Structure formats: C-alpha cells, structure tokens
Amino acid sequence: MRARSAPGFLAFLLLAGLALAGSSRAQVAVIANKQVNEDSIDRSRLLDFYTGDIRRWNGGTPVVAFDLKEKGETRDTFFAFVGKSSSRMRTIWLKRMLAGEGDPPEALDSEEIMLKKVAETPGAIGFVSSDRVNDSVKVLVTIDKED
Amino acid sequence: MNRHRVFRLALIVWLATGATAASALAQQDLRIFGYFQNTFQYERPEDATKSTSFLLQHLNMLFQKELSKTWSTYINIEFTNSFSASQSWGTASVQEAWALYRYDNRFSLKLGLQIPTFNNLNEIKNRTPLLPYIIRPVVYESSLEEVISLEQYVPNRAFVQAYGFLPFRRTKFDYAVYLGNSPNINSDPAEGQTGVDTTDTFLGGARFGIRHGELKAGISTTYDKSNFLHQIAEAVGGGNQAGREIARFRLGADLSYRWRDFFGEFEFIKVIYDDRGADVDLDLSFHYFMLGYDFSDRFLVYLGYQETREEAFFRFMQPGIVGSVLEANERLKLEIPYAGFAYRISDRLTAKVQGAQVGTKYTNTEGSYTPDNYYYAIALSAWF
C-alpha cells in the first residue's frame, strides 16, 4: 500500500513544485518602441516617465507612456515596481492635467493593444506580461511579480 | 528635364512634409475641461443667527492646447460663490492665461498671467478635485476673497516664471523664480486704465524645494512694495504717509509627507512689512497642519489645525492740526481646528464632509471681541 502511494505523492509534489515555479516565473516586461535609443531603465526613471517629470528619452524623442484601463495583476505589478499605488498615480496625473502640465498616459483596453501601440508609436513605453512579448518591441526591464 | 523632375519631386516632398506637420498640429485639438464643487453649509455663529445655504463654491473652466512639442497654452477661468452678474453674486476672474515653453526637466518658462509657486498649496489651492477640503486653509480659500484680503498672505499673480528641477540620484531639487506686478493695481476707472500697476516696482519671488520619494519640502519668499498707506492716510485724513511705499516680504515653508496610508502636510507663512518708520507696524502670520489616513482607495479621513494672526498699528499726524494724532491698534487671531472625510464615488466624483470651529479673538484700543463660530459642510466635487 505504502509502496504504491509513494510515487503518486511524489508526482503530486513534482506537479505542485512546477506550478509554484511557474507562478514565481510570471513576469511583467517594460517594453519600448524599437527606435528608442535606450536599452534598459531603472525604477526612478520609469516613475519619472509615468509622472511626466521627464518627458524625453536621452536622444530627445518625446516619451509617450501607455497605461492599461483595467486593473489587473500586470498593472498592479508595474505600479508596485515603480513604488506608487494606482490611486496615487491617478492623483498625480490629475494634478498635472488640471495644472495644464500635460495629460495622463493613454489607457488602453488590453495588453495586445498595448503591444501594438508601443510597436507603432515612436518614443512609446508600456508594460505587458512577459509571455506576450514579441520582437516588434524592445524590453527595457523585466519585473518579477514578487518584486 | 531631369532638373525639372528633381525640382517637382522636391516640391511635392516639401509640400507633403509641410502638410503633414500642419495636420499633426491641427490634430492636437483645443481641450476644454474643468471642475466644480457644490456645497451645502450650516453655520452656527455664537453671536448671530444660524444659517444654512447651498452654494456653487467653485466652477473652473480650463482650456489647453499643445502648440508644438515645446510650446503649450492654458487658460483657467474661475467663478466662485454661485456667480451671477445680474444678482451681483460671487466673483468671475481669469486666473491664468499663459504660454509654456518646455526645454527639459531643468528649465521651463511660463509667460503670461499665472498663479506663482509659493509653498505647496498655492498652485493647487483652487483645484478642488485634488483637495480633501471643502473650506481650505483660510489664506488659500478663494471663496472668502470678498471677505479676507488673501493676497496679503500669498502671491496670486505673476507674469513670468522660470522653473524646473535638478535630479541627483533619487532626489529632485526644485526651483521656481518669478516676476509680477506690485500690489498697487488700479481698480478705479476714474483713475485711468484698470488692472495695471500704478508704480514702477515689481513682485519678485522664488521657491526652492526638495523631493525624495513621498517627501516634499520647500521654502518660499516674495518681495514687493505696497503703497496702501497712501490709501489709508487718505481715508483717515492723515497726510504724512501719503505716497510712501512700504517693502513687504512674504516668507513661507512647506512640508508634506506620505508614509504607507498616512499622509500629512504643514505650512507656515510670515508676512513682514518693513516698518522702520516706527509709525506703522503690520505683521501677519499663518500656519496649518493636516494629518490624514487613507482607509482605502476611495475613503480618507483627516484632521488639522490652522492659526492666523494679524497685528496692525498705525499712527498718522493730521495735517494742519498741530499735535493731532490718529492712531489704530488692532490684533486679530483666528484659531481653527477642523476635521473631515472624503469618499471617491468614481474617478470624477468625490463626496466631502468637513466641520470646523472658528475661534476669533479681536482686540483694539476699545476692547476685545471673542466669538466662536461653528461650521459644517458637505460637498460634491467633480471634474469633467
């Protein structure tokens, strides 16, 4: 009886381990238009792009930041990475807009549209789940969802 | 032939490029947006009858247009206190009308009528959707402008401002310097063109600040010269102060911080009139603090305290009457503890509740007057 159940238990552990490993690998990629002349980005610069404090890439191209409309794991992970809750970001954007300093990032309906818009728009930056990334965009940084 | 073809091709490319650029600019339409705050208030003065009132406290219409990658324009028209020209209610004013040139984060230049940078709250004092308050700290409460001379405490208008920030690692050093009119603006059509400065002096001001994460702090200052003594001297029949201008310094400090779900802000303002003549002593001070807590993404509570002090002493020699002196000696202190909460109904709608006790201590040469007023209000704030 014991001998027969042990392989089943081990298989269960193996599957559970794989599932856990799979979830820990789930990542969000910060993506940019391929013409952007920067290959990586740190948290504070990313935050500056999304708050509108910095409006141009190093080469002088205007930054066009995109956001996602729907709340979800990808969006939450991204804003947790930059160190602001989505409600705090909303307040920052509203302040800039009402002061005439600029608009909030355009909020898109889905990650597929995000990927397409970033690929098509010079100076664009956005974020999608890592498994959606293709070679139409460049990845500046990858965020572990545990970060 | 080839030269003609090349020329025609170049012409087509040039026209196409120009048309594309023009169409790109045309696509950046004029944006019209704004916000308003309606209130219902209940006032219970200690020495007068109670009152209740509905009020359109604020309506601001905003217009913005991006002219190019570096230039944009913005207009802010404000109506307060259920404005009606036919009923003579409230005020209507162009608060801002400027063009902004952005070089980069280190340097921007704002040209035209604008609210200058002074402390943390001055620029956003009228952006009611951003504030949890219904009645803001009193020197920023523009719906009281008909009652209190707010501009004595904070600068409300400038015309040229350079600003930006310099980053150092994760810290940003903010600066803003600006120039505007002195407070000696003509309001009487009988005296000539209204809205213009009647003296050859300016308002000069600056704020230097620091931002690090959720910490924001700064110091502010302005300098200008006021000829208000001329008006007072005329009103009371005094003569020896006429024409004299008094230098005025505003000094400010601000601190705001957010830690997890707690947030807080503090400001201090001191206004000093250079009264070396010894026959005028006029000093104003104001401070407030607010502590708050975000219970959720939608619901926050706060409490705070603000205090305003005004001390005024004037002595005028009456012309033509030897030894006759007109004297005024007044002190006013307002102590206002307040508390409230705000609930965000949706992205564009917020409900607010606030209560405050306004303790007044007024003293002059004839005695003192110390009534307490109680004020409660609910409000709906919206932006569109």
Coordinates of C-alpha atoms in Angstrom, one line a residue:
Chain A
M1 CA 0.0 0.0 0.0
R2 CA 2.8 2.4 1.0
A3 CA 4.9 1.4 -1.9
R4 CA 2.0 2.1 -4.3
S5 CA 1.1 5.5 -2.9
A6 CA 4.6 6.9 -2.7
P7 CA 5.1 7.5 -6.4
G8 CA 1.7 9.2 -6.6
F9 CA 2.6 11.5 -3.7
L10 CA 6.0 12.3 -5.3
A11 CA 4.2 13.1 -8.6
F12 CA 1.9 15.4 -6.7
L13 CA 4.9 17.2 -5.1
L14 CA 6.6 17.5 -8.5
L15 CA 3.5 19.0 -10.2
A16 CA 2.9 21.3 -7.2
G17 CA 6.6 22.4 -7.4
L18 CA 6.3 23.0 -11.1
A19 CA 3.1 25.0 -10.6
L20 CA 4.8 27.1 -8.0
A21 CA 7.9 27.5 -10.1
G22 CA 5.7 28.6 -13.0
S23 CA 4.0 31.2 -10.9
S24 CA 7.2 32.6 -9.5
R25 CA 8.5 33.0 -13.1
A26 CA 5.4 35.1 -14.1
Q27 CA 6.9 38.4 -15.0
V28 CA 5.9 41.8 -16.4
A29 CA 8.0 43.3 -19.2
V30 CA 8.5 47.1 -19.5
I31 CA 8.6 47.5 -23.3
A32 CA 9.6 50.3 -25.6
N33 CA 9.4 51.2 -29.2
K34 CA 12.4 49.7 -31.1
Q35 CA 13.6 53.1 -32.2
V36 CA 14.2 54.2 -28.6
N37 CA 17.9 54.5 -28.1
E38 CA 17.9 53.2 -24.6
D39 CA 18.2 49.5 -23.7
S40 CA 17.4 49.5 -20.0
I41 CA 15.6 51.6 -17.4
D42 CA 15.6 51.8 -13.6
R43 CA 12.7 52.4 -11.3
S44 CA 13.1 56.0 -10.7
R45 CA 13.4 56.9 -14.4
L46 CA 10.4 54.8 -15.1
L47 CA 8.5 56.6 -12.5
D48 CA 9.6 60.0 -13.9
F49 CA 8.4 58.9 -17.3
Y50 CA 5.0 57.9 -16.0
T51 CA 4.6 61.0 -13.7
G52 CA 5.6 63.3 -16.6
D53 CA 8.6 64.7 -14.6
I54 CA 10.8 63.6 -17.5
R55 CA 9.3 63.9 -21.0
R56 CA 12.1 63.0 -23.3
W57 CA 14.4 60.0 -23.9
N58 CA 18.1 60.6 -23.9
G59 CA 18.1 61.1 -27.6
G60 CA 15.5 63.8 -27.4
T61 CA 12.5 61.8 -28.6
P62 CA 9.3 62.6 -26.6
V63 CA 8.2 59.9 -24.2
V64 CA 4.8 58.5 -25.0
A65 CA 3.7 56.4 -22.0
F66 CA 0.8 54.0 -22.1
D67 CA -1.3 52.5 -19.3
L68 CA -3.9 49.8 -19.1
K69 CA -7.5 50.6 -18.5
E70 CA -8.4 47.6 -16.5
K71 CA -7.0 46.8 -13.1
G72 CA -5.2 43.5 -13.0
E73 CA -2.1 41.7 -12.0
T74 CA 0.1 43.1 -14.7
R75 CA -0.9 46.7 -13.9
D76 CA -0.6 46.2 -10.2
T77 CA 2.8 44.6 -10.6
F78 CA 4.0 47.5 -12.7
F79 CA 2.9 50.2 -10.3
A80 CA 4.2 48.3 -7.3
F81 CA 7.5 48.2 -9.1
V82 CA 7.6 52.0 -9.6
G83 CA 6.5 52.4 -5.9
K84 CA 3.1 54.1 -6.3
S85 CA -0.4 52.7 -6.0
S86 CA -2.6 53.1 -9.0
S87 CA -4.8 55.6 -7.0
R88 CA -1.7 57.6 -6.1
M89 CA -0.7 57.7 -9.7
R90 CA -4.2 58.8 -10.6
T91 CA -3.9 61.8 -8.2
I92 CA -0.5 62.7 -9.7
W93 CA -1.9 62.6 -13.2
L94 CA -5.0 64.6 -12.3
K95 CA -2.8 67.3 -10.6
R96 CA -0.7 67.6 -13.8
M97 CA -3.7 67.7 -16.0
L98 CA -5.6 70.4 -14.0
A99 CA -2.5 72.5 -13.8
G100 CA -2.1 72.4 -17.6
E101 CA 1.2 70.5 -17.4
G102 CA 0.1 67.5 -19.5
D103 CA -2.2 64.6 -20.0
P104 CA -2.2 61.3 -18.2
P105 CA -0.8 58.3 -20.2
E106 CA -3.4 57.0 -22.6
A107 CA -5.1 54.0 -21.0
L108 CA -5.5 51.0 -23.4
D109 CA -8.1 48.3 -23.4
S110 CA -5.8 45.3 -23.4
E111 CA -2.2 44.1 -23.4
E112 CA -2.5 43.1 -27.1
I113 CA -3.3 46.7 -28.0
M114 CA -0.5 47.9 -25.7
L115 CA 2.0 45.8 -27.6
K116 CA 0.7 47.0 -30.9
K117 CA 0.7 50.7 -29.9
V118 CA 4.2 50.6 -28.4
A119 CA 5.5 48.9 -31.6
E120 CA 3.8 51.6 -33.8
T121 CA 4.5 54.7 -31.8
P122 CA 7.9 56.4 -31.8
G123 CA 9.1 57.1 -28.2
A124 CA 6.5 54.8 -26.7
I125 CA 6.8 52.9 -23.5
G126 CA 4.4 50.4 -21.9
F127 CA 4.1 47.2 -20.0
V128 CA 2.8 43.7 -20.7
S129 CA 3.1 40.2 -19.3
S130 CA 6.5 38.8 -20.3
D131 CA 4.9 35.9 -22.2
R132 CA 3.2 38.3 -24.6
V133 CA 6.4 40.0 -25.7
N134 CA 7.5 39.5 -29.3
D135 CA 10.2 41.1 -31.4
S136 CA 8.1 44.1 -32.5
V137 CA 9.2 45.9 -29.3
K138 CA 12.3 46.0 -27.1
V139 CA 12.3 45.0 -23.4
L140 CA 13.9 47.6 -21.1
V141 CA 13.4 45.7 -17.8
T142 CA 11.6 42.6 -16.6
I143 CA 9.8 42.7 -13.3
D144 CA 9.2 39.6 -11.2
K145 CA 5.7 39.7 -9.9
E146 CA 7.0 39.0 -6.4
D147 CA 9.0 42.3 -6.6
Chain B
M1 CA 14.4 67.8 -67.9
N2 CA 16.0 65.9 -65.1
R3 CA 16.5 69.1 -63.2
H4 CA 12.7 69.9 -63.6
R5 CA 11.8 66.4 -62.4
V6 CA 14.0 66.7 -59.3
F7 CA 12.6 70.2 -58.6
R8 CA 9.0 68.9 -58.9
L9 CA 9.8 65.9 -56.7
A10 CA 11.4 68.2 -54.1
L11 CA 8.4 70.5 -54.3
I12 CA 6.0 67.6 -53.7
V13 CA 8.1 66.2 -50.8
W14 CA 8.3 69.7 -49.3
L15 CA 4.5 70.3 -49.6
A16 CA 3.7 66.9 -48.3
T17 CA 6.0 67.3 -45.3
G18 CA 4.6 70.8 -44.6
A19 CA 1.0 69.4 -44.9
T20 CA 1.8 66.5 -42.6
A21 CA 3.3 68.8 -39.9
A22 CA 0.4 71.2 -40.2
S23 CA -2.1 68.4 -39.9
A24 CA -0.2 66.9 -36.9
L25 CA -0.6 70.3 -35.2
A26 CA -4.2 70.6 -36.2
Q27 CA -4.8 67.1 -34.7
Q28 CA -3.8 68.4 -31.3
D29 CA -7.2 69.9 -30.7
L30 CA -8.2 72.5 -28.1
R31 CA -9.1 70.7 -25.0
I32 CA -11.9 72.0 -22.8
F33 CA -12.2 70.6 -19.3
G34 CA -12.8 71.8 -15.8
Y35 CA -14.2 71.1 -12.4
F36 CA -16.7 72.4 -9.9
Q37 CA -17.6 72.0 -6.2
N38 CA -21.2 72.4 -4.9
T39 CA -21.6 72.6 -1.1
F40 CA -24.3 72.7 1.5
Q41 CA -23.2 74.5 4.6
Y42 CA -24.6 75.1 8.0
E43 CA -23.1 77.9 10.1
R44 CA -23.8 78.4 13.8
P45 CA -22.2 81.7 14.9
E46 CA -22.1 82.3 18.7
D47 CA -23.4 85.8 18.4
A48 CA -25.7 85.7 15.3
T49 CA -28.4 83.7 13.8
K50 CA -27.8 80.2 12.4
S51 CA -27.8 79.9 8.6
T52 CA -27.9 77.2 6.0
S53 CA -27.1 77.5 2.4
F54 CA -26.4 75.7 -0.8
L55 CA -23.6 77.2 -2.8
L56 CA -21.7 76.6 -6.1
Q57 CA -18.4 77.3 -4.4
H58 CA -16.2 76.9 -7.4
L59 CA -16.5 76.4 -11.1
N60 CA -13.3 76.5 -13.2
M61 CA -13.3 76.2 -16.9
L62 CA -9.9 75.1 -18.3
F63 CA -8.7 75.4 -22.0
Q64 CA -5.5 73.8 -23.1
K65 CA -3.7 73.4 -26.5
E66 CA -0.4 71.9 -27.3
L67 CA 1.1 74.2 -30.0
S68 CA 4.2 72.2 -30.7
K69 CA 6.5 69.7 -29.0
T70 CA 7.8 72.5 -26.8
W71 CA 5.0 75.1 -26.5
S72 CA 1.6 74.8 -25.0
T73 CA -1.1 77.3 -23.9
Y74 CA -3.5 77.2 -21.0
I75 CA -6.4 79.3 -19.7
N76 CA -8.2 79.0 -16.4
I77 CA -11.4 80.9 -15.8
E78 CA -12.8 80.8 -12.3
F79 CA -16.3 81.5 -10.9
T80 CA -17.0 81.5 -7.2
N81 CA -19.9 81.6 -4.8
S82 CA -22.8 80.9 -7.3
F83 CA -21.6 83.6 -9.6
S84 CA -24.3 85.7 -11.2
A85 CA -23.5 89.1 -12.8
S86 CA -27.2 90.1 -12.7
Q87 CA -27.5 89.3 -9.0
S88 CA -24.0 90.6 -8.1
W89 CA -23.1 87.3 -6.5
G90 CA -19.6 85.8 -6.3
T91 CA -16.7 86.6 -8.5
A92 CA -15.6 85.8 -12.0
S93 CA -11.9 86.0 -12.9
V94 CA -9.3 84.9 -15.4
Q95 CA -7.0 83.1 -13.0
E96 CA -4.4 82.0 -15.6
A97 CA -3.7 82.6 -19.3
W98 CA -0.2 81.6 -20.2
A99 CA 2.1 80.0 -22.8
L100 CA 4.6 77.4 -21.6
Y101 CA 7.9 76.7 -23.1
R102 CA 9.4 73.4 -22.0
Y103 CA 13.1 72.9 -22.7
D104 CA 13.6 69.9 -20.5
N105 CA 13.0 69.0 -16.8
R106 CA 15.7 71.5 -15.8
F107 CA 14.1 74.5 -17.4
S108 CA 10.6 75.6 -18.3
L109 CA 9.4 79.1 -18.9
K110 CA 5.8 80.2 -18.3
L111 CA 4.8 83.5 -19.8
G112 CA 1.5 85.3 -19.1
L113 CA -0.9 85.6 -16.2
Q114 CA -0.3 82.7 -13.8
I115 CA -0.5 81.6 -10.1
P116 CA 3.1 81.7 -9.0
T117 CA 4.8 78.9 -7.0
F118 CA 4.6 79.7 -3.3
N119 CA 4.6 76.9 -0.7
N120 CA 3.0 73.6 -1.6
L121 CA -0.7 74.6 -1.7
N122 CA -0.7 77.9 -3.6
E123 CA -0.6 76.5 -7.1
I124 CA -3.3 73.8 -6.4
K125 CA -5.4 75.8 -3.9
N126 CA -8.2 76.1 -6.3
R127 CA -8.0 72.6 -7.8
T128 CA -10.9 71.3 -5.7
P129 CA -10.8 67.7 -7.0
L130 CA -7.3 67.3 -5.7
L131 CA -8.1 68.5 -2.2
P132 CA -9.9 66.7 0.6
Y133 CA -11.1 70.1 2.0
I134 CA -14.3 71.9 1.4
I135 CA -13.0 75.0 3.2
R136 CA -9.3 75.2 2.5
P137 CA -6.8 76.6 4.9
V138 CA -8.1 80.2 5.2
V139 CA -5.4 82.1 3.3
Y140 CA -6.0 79.8 0.3
E141 CA -9.8 79.9 0.4
S142 CA -10.7 81.9 -2.6
S143 CA -14.4 81.8 -1.9
L144 CA -13.6 84.1 1.1
E145 CA -11.8 86.6 -1.2
E146 CA -14.7 89.0 -0.9
V147 CA -14.2 89.0 2.9
I148 CA -10.4 88.5 3.6
S149 CA -7.5 90.0 1.7
L150 CA -5.9 86.7 0.8
E151 CA -3.3 88.3 -1.4
Q152 CA -1.6 89.8 1.6
Y153 CA -0.5 86.3 2.6
V154 CA 0.2 84.6 -0.7
P155 CA 1.0 85.9 -4.2
N156 CA -1.9 85.3 -6.6
R157 CA -0.5 86.6 -9.8
A158 CA 2.8 86.6 -11.7
F159 CA 3.6 87.0 -15.3
V160 CA 7.0 85.4 -15.9
Q161 CA 8.2 82.3 -14.2
A162 CA 11.2 80.0 -14.8
Y163 CA 11.1 76.7 -13.1
G164 CA 12.3 73.1 -13.2
F165 CA 14.2 70.5 -11.2
L166 CA 17.7 69.1 -11.0
P167 CA 17.8 65.4 -10.2
F168 CA 20.6 64.0 -8.0
R169 CA 20.2 60.2 -7.7
R170 CA 16.7 59.7 -6.4
T171 CA 16.3 63.2 -5.1
K172 CA 15.0 66.2 -7.0
F173 CA 15.8 69.8 -6.3
D174 CA 13.0 72.1 -7.4
Y175 CA 13.3 75.8 -8.2
A176 CA 11.0 78.5 -9.4
V177 CA 11.7 82.2 -9.8
Y178 CA 9.1 84.7 -11.0
L179 CA 8.2 88.3 -11.6
G180 CA 4.9 90.1 -11.4
N181 CA 3.2 93.3 -10.6
S182 CA 3.4 95.2 -7.3
P183 CA 0.2 95.2 -5.3
N184 CA -0.5 98.7 -6.4
I185 CA -3.0 97.9 -9.1
N186 CA -5.6 100.5 -10.2
S187 CA -9.2 99.3 -9.6
D188 CA -10.9 102.7 -10.2
P189 CA -11.8 103.5 -13.9
A190 CA -11.9 107.2 -12.9
E191 CA -8.1 107.0 -12.2
G192 CA -7.4 105.6 -15.7
Q193 CA -6.7 102.1 -17.0
T194 CA -7.7 99.4 -14.5
G195 CA -5.7 96.3 -13.8
V196 CA -2.4 98.0 -14.4
D197 CA 0.4 98.6 -11.9
T198 CA 0.5 102.3 -10.9
T199 CA 4.1 102.1 -9.6
D200 CA 7.4 101.2 -11.2
T201 CA 8.1 98.4 -8.8
F202 CA 7.7 94.6 -9.2
L203 CA 6.8 91.5 -7.3
G204 CA 9.8 89.1 -7.2
G205 CA 9.5 85.6 -5.8
A206 CA 11.1 82.2 -5.6
R207 CA 10.6 78.7 -4.1
F208 CA 13.4 76.2 -3.6
G209 CA 12.4 72.7 -2.7
I210 CA 13.4 69.1 -2.4
R211 CA 11.5 65.9 -3.3
H212 CA 12.6 62.5 -2.3
G213 CA 10.1 59.7 -2.6
E214 CA 6.9 60.9 -0.9
L215 CA 8.7 63.7 1.0
K216 CA 8.3 67.2 -0.4
A217 CA 9.6 70.3 1.3
G218 CA 10.5 73.8 0.4
I219 CA 11.0 77.4 1.3
S220 CA 9.4 80.3 -0.5
T221 CA 9.8 84.1 -0.5
T222 CA 8.5 87.1 -2.2
Y223 CA 9.4 90.8 -2.2
D224 CA 7.3 93.7 -3.3
K225 CA 6.4 97.3 -2.3
S226 CA 2.9 98.4 -1.3
N227 CA 1.6 102.0 -1.3
F228 CA -1.5 101.0 0.8
L229 CA -0.6 103.6 3.4
H230 CA -1.4 106.2 0.9
Q231 CA -5.0 104.9 0.7
I232 CA -5.3 104.5 4.5
A233 CA -3.9 108.0 5.1
E234 CA -6.4 109.4 2.6
A235 CA -9.3 107.5 4.3
V236 CA -8.5 108.7 7.8
G237 CA -7.5 112.2 6.8
G238 CA -3.8 111.7 7.7
G239 CA -1.2 113.2 5.5
N240 CA 2.3 112.3 6.5
Q241 CA 2.3 108.8 5.0
A242 CA 0.9 109.8 1.6
G243 CA 2.9 108.5 -1.3
R244 CA 5.2 106.3 0.9
E245 CA 5.8 102.8 -0.2
I246 CA 6.5 100.0 2.3
A247 CA 8.5 97.0 1.4
R248 CA 6.8 93.7 2.1
F249 CA 8.4 90.3 2.5
R250 CA 6.5 87.0 2.4
L251 CA 8.3 84.0 3.8
G252 CA 6.9 80.5 3.5
A253 CA 7.9 77.0 4.4
D254 CA 6.1 73.8 3.5
L255 CA 6.4 70.1 4.2
S256 CA 4.3 67.2 3.1
Y257 CA 4.9 63.5 3.5
R258 CA 3.2 60.2 2.9
W259 CA 4.0 57.0 4.7
R260 CA 2.0 53.9 3.8
D261 CA -1.6 55.0 4.3
F262 CA -0.8 58.0 6.4
F263 CA -0.3 61.5 4.9
G264 CA 0.3 64.9 6.3
E265 CA 1.2 68.4 5.4
F266 CA 2.4 71.5 7.1
E267 CA 2.8 75.1 6.0
F268 CA 4.0 78.3 7.5
I269 CA 3.7 81.9 6.2
K270 CA 5.0 85.1 7.7
V271 CA 4.4 88.5 6.1
I272 CA 6.6 91.3 7.3
Y273 CA 6.1 94.9 6.4
D274 CA 9.3 96.9 6.6
D275 CA 8.2 99.3 9.3
R276 CA 11.4 101.1 10.2
G277 CA 9.4 104.3 10.2
A278 CA 8.0 103.2 13.6
D279 CA 4.7 104.8 13.0
V280 CA 3.5 101.6 11.1
D281 CA 3.7 98.1 12.4
L282 CA 1.9 95.5 10.4
D283 CA 2.7 91.8 10.7
L284 CA 0.8 88.7 9.5
S285 CA 1.4 85.1 10.1
F286 CA -0.3 81.9 9.3
H287 CA 0.3 78.2 9.8
Y288 CA -1.6 75.0 9.4
F289 CA -1.1 71.3 9.6
M290 CA -3.2 68.4 8.5
L291 CA -2.8 64.6 9.2
G292 CA -4.8 62.1 7.2
Y293 CA -5.3 58.4 6.7
D294 CA -6.4 56.5 3.6
F295 CA -8.7 53.8 4.7
S296 CA -9.0 52.5 1.2
D297 CA -8.5 53.6 -2.4
R298 CA -11.8 55.6 -2.0
F299 CA -12.1 56.7 1.5
L300 CA -9.9 59.1 3.6
V301 CA -10.2 61.0 6.8
Y302 CA -8.2 63.9 8.1
L303 CA -7.9 66.4 10.9
G304 CA -5.9 69.6 11.3
Y305 CA -5.5 72.9 12.8
Q306 CA -4.8 76.4 11.4
E307 CA -4.0 79.7 13.0
T308 CA -3.9 83.2 11.5
R309 CA -2.6 86.3 13.3
E310 CA -2.8 89.9 12.2
E311 CA -1.3 92.7 14.1
A312 CA -1.7 96.3 12.9
F313 CA -0.6 99.5 14.4
F314 CA -0.8 102.9 12.6
R315 CA -0.2 106.4 13.7
F316 CA -0.9 109.4 11.5
M317 CA -0.3 113.0 12.1
Q318 CA -3.3 115.0 10.9
P319 CA -2.2 117.8 8.6
G320 CA -3.0 121.3 9.6
I321 CA -3.7 120.4 13.3
V322 CA -0.7 120.6 15.4
G323 CA -0.3 117.6 17.8
S324 CA -3.3 115.8 16.5
V325 CA -2.7 112.1 16.0
L326 CA -4.8 109.4 14.5
E327 CA -4.0 106.0 15.9
A328 CA -5.1 102.5 15.2
N329 CA -4.0 99.4 17.2
E330 CA -5.7 96.1 16.3
R331 CA -4.9 92.4 16.8
L332 CA -6.8 89.5 15.2
K333 CA -6.3 85.8 15.9
L334 CA -8.2 83.0 14.2
E335 CA -7.8 79.5 15.6
I336 CA -9.5 76.8 13.5
P337 CA -9.4 73.1 14.4
Y338 CA -11.0 71.1 11.6
A339 CA -11.7 67.6 10.5
G340 CA -13.4 65.8 7.6
F341 CA -13.5 62.9 5.3
A342 CA -13.8 62.3 1.6
Y343 CA -15.3 59.5 -0.4
R344 CA -14.4 59.0 -4.0
I345 CA -17.7 57.9 -5.7
S346 CA -16.0 57.4 -9.1
D347 CA -12.9 58.6 -10.9
R348 CA -14.5 62.0 -11.5
L349 CA -16.8 62.4 -8.5
T350 CA -15.9 62.9 -4.8
A351 CA -18.2 63.5 -1.8
K352 CA -16.7 65.5 1.1
V353 CA -17.7 66.3 4.6
Q354 CA -16.0 68.8 6.9
G355 CA -16.5 70.5 10.2
A356 CA -14.6 73.4 11.8
Q357 CA -14.7 75.6 14.8
V358 CA -13.6 79.1 14.1
G359 CA -12.3 80.8 17.2
T360 CA -11.9 84.6 16.8
K361 CA -10.0 86.9 19.1
Y362 CA -10.2 90.5 18.1
T363 CA -8.7 93.3 20.2
N364 CA -8.4 97.0 19.6
T365 CA -8.0 100.1 21.8
E366 CA -11.6 99.9 22.9
G367 CA -11.8 96.3 24.0
S368 CA -11.9 92.8 22.7
Y369 CA -14.3 90.5 20.8
T370 CA -14.1 86.8 21.0
P371 CA -16.9 84.9 19.3
D372 CA -16.7 81.2 18.2
N373 CA -18.4 80.1 15.0
Y374 CA -19.1 76.5 14.1
Y375 CA -19.2 75.5 10.5
Y376 CA -20.2 72.2 8.9
A377 CA -20.4 71.4 5.2
I378 CA -21.0 68.7 2.7
A379 CA -19.8 68.9 -0.9
L380 CA -19.8 67.2 -4.2
S381 CA -16.6 67.8 -6.2
A382 CA -16.5 66.8 -9.9
W383 CA -14.2 67.2 -12.8
F384 CA -15.1 66.8 -16.4

